[in-house]
Tab-separated table of C-alpha atoms in Angstrom:
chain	number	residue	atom	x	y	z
D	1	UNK	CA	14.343	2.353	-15.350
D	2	UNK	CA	11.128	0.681	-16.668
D	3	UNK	CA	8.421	3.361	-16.958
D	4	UNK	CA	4.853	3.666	-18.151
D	5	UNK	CA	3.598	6.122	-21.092
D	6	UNK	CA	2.954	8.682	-18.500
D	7	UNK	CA	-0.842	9.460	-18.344
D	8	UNK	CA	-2.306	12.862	-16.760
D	9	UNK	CA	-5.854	13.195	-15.335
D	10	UNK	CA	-6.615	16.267	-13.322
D	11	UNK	CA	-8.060	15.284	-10.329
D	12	UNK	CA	-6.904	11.453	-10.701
D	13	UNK	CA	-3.717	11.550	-10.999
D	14	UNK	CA	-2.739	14.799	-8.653
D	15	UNK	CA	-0.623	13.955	-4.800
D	16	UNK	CA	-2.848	15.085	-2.095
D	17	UNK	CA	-2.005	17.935	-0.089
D	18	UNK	CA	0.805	17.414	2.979
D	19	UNK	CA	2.893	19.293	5.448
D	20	UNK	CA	6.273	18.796	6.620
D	21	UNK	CA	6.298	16.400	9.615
D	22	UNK	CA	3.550	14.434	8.375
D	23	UNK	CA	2.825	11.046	9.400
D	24	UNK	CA	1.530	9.650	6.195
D	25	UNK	CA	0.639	5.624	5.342
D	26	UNK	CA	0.763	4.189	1.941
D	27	UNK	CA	-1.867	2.319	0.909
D	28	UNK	CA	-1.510	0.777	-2.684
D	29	UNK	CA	-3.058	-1.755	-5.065
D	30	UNK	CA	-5.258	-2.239	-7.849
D	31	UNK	CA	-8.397	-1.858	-5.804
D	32	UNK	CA	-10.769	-3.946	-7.969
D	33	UNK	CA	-12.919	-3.781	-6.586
D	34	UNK	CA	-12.648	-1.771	-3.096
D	35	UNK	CA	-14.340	-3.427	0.233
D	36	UNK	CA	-14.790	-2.750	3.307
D	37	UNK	CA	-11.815	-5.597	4.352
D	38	UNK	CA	-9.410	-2.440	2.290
D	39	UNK	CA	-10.987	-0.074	4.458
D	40	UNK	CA	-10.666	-1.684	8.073
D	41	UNK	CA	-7.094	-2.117	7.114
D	42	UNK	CA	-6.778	1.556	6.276
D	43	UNK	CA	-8.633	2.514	9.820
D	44	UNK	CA	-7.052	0.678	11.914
D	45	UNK	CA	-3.291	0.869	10.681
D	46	UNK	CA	-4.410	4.733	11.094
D	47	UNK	CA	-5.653	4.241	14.776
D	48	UNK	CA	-2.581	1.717	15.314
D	49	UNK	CA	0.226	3.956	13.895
D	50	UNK	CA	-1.503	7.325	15.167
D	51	UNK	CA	-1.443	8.463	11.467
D	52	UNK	CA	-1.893	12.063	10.255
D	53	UNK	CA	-3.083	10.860	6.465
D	54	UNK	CA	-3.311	8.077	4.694
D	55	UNK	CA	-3.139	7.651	0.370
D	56	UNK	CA	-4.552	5.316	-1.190
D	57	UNK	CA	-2.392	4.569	-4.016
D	58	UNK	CA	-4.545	3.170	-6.994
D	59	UNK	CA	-2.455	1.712	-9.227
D	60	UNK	CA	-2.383	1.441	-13.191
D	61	UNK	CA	-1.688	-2.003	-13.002
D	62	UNK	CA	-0.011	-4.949	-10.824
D	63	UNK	CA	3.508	-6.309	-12.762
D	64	UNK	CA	2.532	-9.403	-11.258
D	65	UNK	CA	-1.080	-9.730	-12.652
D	66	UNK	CA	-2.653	-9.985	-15.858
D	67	UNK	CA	-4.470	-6.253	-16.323
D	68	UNK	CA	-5.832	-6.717	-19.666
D	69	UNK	CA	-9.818	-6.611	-18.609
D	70	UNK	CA	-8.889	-3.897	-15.392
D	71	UNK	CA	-11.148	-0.993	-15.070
D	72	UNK	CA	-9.738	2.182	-15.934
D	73	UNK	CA	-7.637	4.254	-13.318
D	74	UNK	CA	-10.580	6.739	-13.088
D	75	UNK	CA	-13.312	3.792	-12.641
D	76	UNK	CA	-11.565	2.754	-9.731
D	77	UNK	CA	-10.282	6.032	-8.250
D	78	UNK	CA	-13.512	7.386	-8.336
D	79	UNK	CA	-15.058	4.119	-6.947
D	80	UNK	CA	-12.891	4.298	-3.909
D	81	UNK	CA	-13.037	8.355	-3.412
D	82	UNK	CA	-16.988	7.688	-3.185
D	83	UNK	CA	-16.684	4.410	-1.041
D	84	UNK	CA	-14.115	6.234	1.663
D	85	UNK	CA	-15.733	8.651	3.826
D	86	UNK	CA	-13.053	9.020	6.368
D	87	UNK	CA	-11.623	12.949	5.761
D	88	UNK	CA	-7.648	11.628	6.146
D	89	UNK	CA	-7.610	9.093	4.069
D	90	UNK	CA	-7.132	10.308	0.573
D	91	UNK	CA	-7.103	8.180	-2.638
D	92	UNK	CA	-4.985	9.610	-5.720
D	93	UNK	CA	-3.707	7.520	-8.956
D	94	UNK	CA	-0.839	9.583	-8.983
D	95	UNK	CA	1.515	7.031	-10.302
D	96	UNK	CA	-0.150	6.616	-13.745
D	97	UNK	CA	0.978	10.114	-14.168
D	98	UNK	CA	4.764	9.074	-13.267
D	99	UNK	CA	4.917	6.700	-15.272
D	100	UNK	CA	5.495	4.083	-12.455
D	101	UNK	CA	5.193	0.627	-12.731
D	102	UNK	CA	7.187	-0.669	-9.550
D	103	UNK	CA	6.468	0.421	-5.851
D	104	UNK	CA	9.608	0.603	-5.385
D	105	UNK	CA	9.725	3.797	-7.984
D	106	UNK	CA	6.904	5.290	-5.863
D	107	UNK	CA	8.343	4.825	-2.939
D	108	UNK	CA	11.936	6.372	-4.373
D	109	UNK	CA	10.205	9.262	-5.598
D	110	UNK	CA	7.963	10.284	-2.447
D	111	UNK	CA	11.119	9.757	0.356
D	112	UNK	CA	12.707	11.884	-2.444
D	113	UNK	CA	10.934	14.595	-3.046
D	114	UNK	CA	9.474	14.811	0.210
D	115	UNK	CA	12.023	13.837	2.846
D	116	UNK	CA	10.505	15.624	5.877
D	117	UNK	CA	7.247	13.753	5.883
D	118	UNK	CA	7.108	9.935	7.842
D	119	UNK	CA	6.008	7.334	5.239
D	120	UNK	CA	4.775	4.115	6.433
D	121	UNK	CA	4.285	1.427	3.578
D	122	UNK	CA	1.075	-0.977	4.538
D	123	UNK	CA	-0.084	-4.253	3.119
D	124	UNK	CA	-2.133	-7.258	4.245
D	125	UNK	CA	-0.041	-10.451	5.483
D	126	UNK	CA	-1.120	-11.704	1.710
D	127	UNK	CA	1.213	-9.311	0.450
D	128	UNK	CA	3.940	-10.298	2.756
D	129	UNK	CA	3.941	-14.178	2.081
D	130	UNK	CA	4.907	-12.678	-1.730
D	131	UNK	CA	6.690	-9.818	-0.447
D	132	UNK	CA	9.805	-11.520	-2.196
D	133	UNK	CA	8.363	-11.432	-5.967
D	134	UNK	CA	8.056	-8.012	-5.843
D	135	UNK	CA	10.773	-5.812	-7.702
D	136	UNK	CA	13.492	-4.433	-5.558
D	137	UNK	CA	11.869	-5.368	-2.519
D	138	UNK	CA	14.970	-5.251	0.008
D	139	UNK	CA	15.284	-1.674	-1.858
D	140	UNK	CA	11.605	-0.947	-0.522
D	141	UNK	CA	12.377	-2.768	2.851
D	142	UNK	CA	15.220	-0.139	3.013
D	143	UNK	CA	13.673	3.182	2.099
D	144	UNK	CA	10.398	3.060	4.354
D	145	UNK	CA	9.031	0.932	7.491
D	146	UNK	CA	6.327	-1.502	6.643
D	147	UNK	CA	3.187	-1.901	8.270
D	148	UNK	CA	1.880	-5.530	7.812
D	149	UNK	CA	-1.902	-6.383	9.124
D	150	UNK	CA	-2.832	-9.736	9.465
D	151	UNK	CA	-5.600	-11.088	7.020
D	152	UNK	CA	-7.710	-14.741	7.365
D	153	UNK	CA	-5.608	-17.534	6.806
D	154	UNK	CA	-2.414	-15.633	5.735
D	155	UNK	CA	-0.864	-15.389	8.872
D	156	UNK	CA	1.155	-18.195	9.290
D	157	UNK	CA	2.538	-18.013	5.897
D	158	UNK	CA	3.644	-14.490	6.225
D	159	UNK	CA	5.653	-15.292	9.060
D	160	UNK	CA	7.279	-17.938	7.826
D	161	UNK	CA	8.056	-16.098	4.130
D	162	UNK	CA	11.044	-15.435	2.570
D	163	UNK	CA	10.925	-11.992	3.260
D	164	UNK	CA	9.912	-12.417	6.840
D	165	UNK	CA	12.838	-14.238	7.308
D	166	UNK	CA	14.711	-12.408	5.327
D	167	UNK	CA	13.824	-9.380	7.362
D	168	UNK	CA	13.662	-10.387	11.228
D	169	UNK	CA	15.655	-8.765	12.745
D	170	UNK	CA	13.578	-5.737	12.239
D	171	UNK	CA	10.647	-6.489	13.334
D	172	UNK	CA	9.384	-4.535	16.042
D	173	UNK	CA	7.065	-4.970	18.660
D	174	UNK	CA	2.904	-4.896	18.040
D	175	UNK	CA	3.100	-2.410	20.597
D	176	UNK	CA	5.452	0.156	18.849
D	177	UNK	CA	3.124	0.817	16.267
D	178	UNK	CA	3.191	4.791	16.810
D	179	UNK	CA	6.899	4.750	16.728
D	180	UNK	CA	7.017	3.008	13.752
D	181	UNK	CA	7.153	6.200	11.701
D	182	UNK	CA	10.130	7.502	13.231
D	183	UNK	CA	11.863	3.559	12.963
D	184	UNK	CA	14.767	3.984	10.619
D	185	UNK	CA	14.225	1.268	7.769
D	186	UNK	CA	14.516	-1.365	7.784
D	187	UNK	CA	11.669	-2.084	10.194
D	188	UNK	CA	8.371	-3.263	10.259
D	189	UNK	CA	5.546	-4.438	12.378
D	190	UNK	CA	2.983	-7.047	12.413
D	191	UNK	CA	-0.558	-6.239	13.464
D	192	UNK	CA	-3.513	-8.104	14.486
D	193	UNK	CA	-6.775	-7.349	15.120
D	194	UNK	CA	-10.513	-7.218	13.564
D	195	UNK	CA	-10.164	-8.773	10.166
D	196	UNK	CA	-12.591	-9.499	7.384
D	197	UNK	CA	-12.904	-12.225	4.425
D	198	UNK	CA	-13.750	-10.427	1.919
D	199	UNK	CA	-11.142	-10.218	-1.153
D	200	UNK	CA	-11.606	-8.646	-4.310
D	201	UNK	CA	-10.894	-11.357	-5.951
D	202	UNK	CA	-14.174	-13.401	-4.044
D	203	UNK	CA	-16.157	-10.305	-5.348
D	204	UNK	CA	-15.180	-10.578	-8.938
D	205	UNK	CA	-15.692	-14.275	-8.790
D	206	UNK	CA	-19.276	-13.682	-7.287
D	207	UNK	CA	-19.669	-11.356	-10.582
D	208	UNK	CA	-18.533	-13.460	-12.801
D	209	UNK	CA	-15.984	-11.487	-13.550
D	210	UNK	CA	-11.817	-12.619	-13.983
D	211	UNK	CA	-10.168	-9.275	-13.909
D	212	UNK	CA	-7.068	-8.987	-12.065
């Protein structure tokens, strides 16, 4: 298994607190920087699904992005603690001290560890149009339901992805979103609604900035 040096930062890298039962969304990404288009998709997926939590999972650093000029894991966890103000949604770095490098390993290790809580995996329909590029993604497809909410301009390419394709047959209904917790994977569900343009990678541009 690839790993990361593992790296330990009380407060930074520590799993928020849960319960058994718990119907708990995933949130993950570099988060460089956080905007408010991150934090209508965390809202609303809550409202949507009827979520009990949701973690934000910063992450060390995306396999599929160049991360040589990316803030440090406390910049940007502290950024996004101060930036949140909703009380359920928590933001931890907790991977870092893992070792992680693949969602899939995060993913593997919380339905693990924790098998009576209901994790829900959620990304924007950017995500999903490269859904396929990511490592062991029919392994993540098959450990957790996936929450998809639709971003400007990337519908129509998420549908028609490999992955979305690949994947059909469990798709649920918009409408299902609060059973999709209890959906044995694979499933997932598509959601529209409000959406915004922003992107951190606009913002960084804006800044002059080329970070990943």
């Amino acid at each position: 298994m690839t790993l990361r040096p593992p790296l330990r930062i009380p407060g930074i890298t520590t799993l928020p607190p849960s319960a058994s039962g718990m119907r708990i969304g995933l949130f993950g990404g570099s988060f460089n920087p956080i905007h408010d288009g991150h934090i209508l998709v965390m809202e609303e997926t809550m409202r949507r699904l009827e979520l009990d939590a949701l973690w934000v999972l910063v992450t060390p650093g995306n396999p599929l992005k160049n991360n040589a000029k990316l803030p440090s894991l406390t910049e940007r966890v502290t950024a996004a603690r101060a930036r949140i103000g909703h009380p359920r949604i928590r933001v931890t770095g907790f991977e870092a001290e893992k070792g992680f490098v693949y969602t899939w390993q995060t993913i593997a290790f919380l339905t693990r560890t924790m098998p009576d809580r209901r994790f829900v995996w959620i990304m924007g329909a950017d995500s999903l149009a490269d859904f396929h590029r990511w490592e062991r993604w029919r392994d993540i497809a098959a450990m957790v339901p996936i929450a998809v909410y639709a971003r400007p301009g990337s519908g129509r390419r998420a549908l028609a992805s490999r992955a979305a394709s690949v994947l059909d047959h469990a798709q649920l209904d918009e409408s299902a979103g609060p059973l999709l917790p209890y959906a044995q994977p694979p499933a997932w569900i598509y959601l529209q609604g409000r959406q915004s343009a922003l992107s951190s990678t606009a913002i960084r541009a804006q800044k002059g900035l080329t970070t990943a």
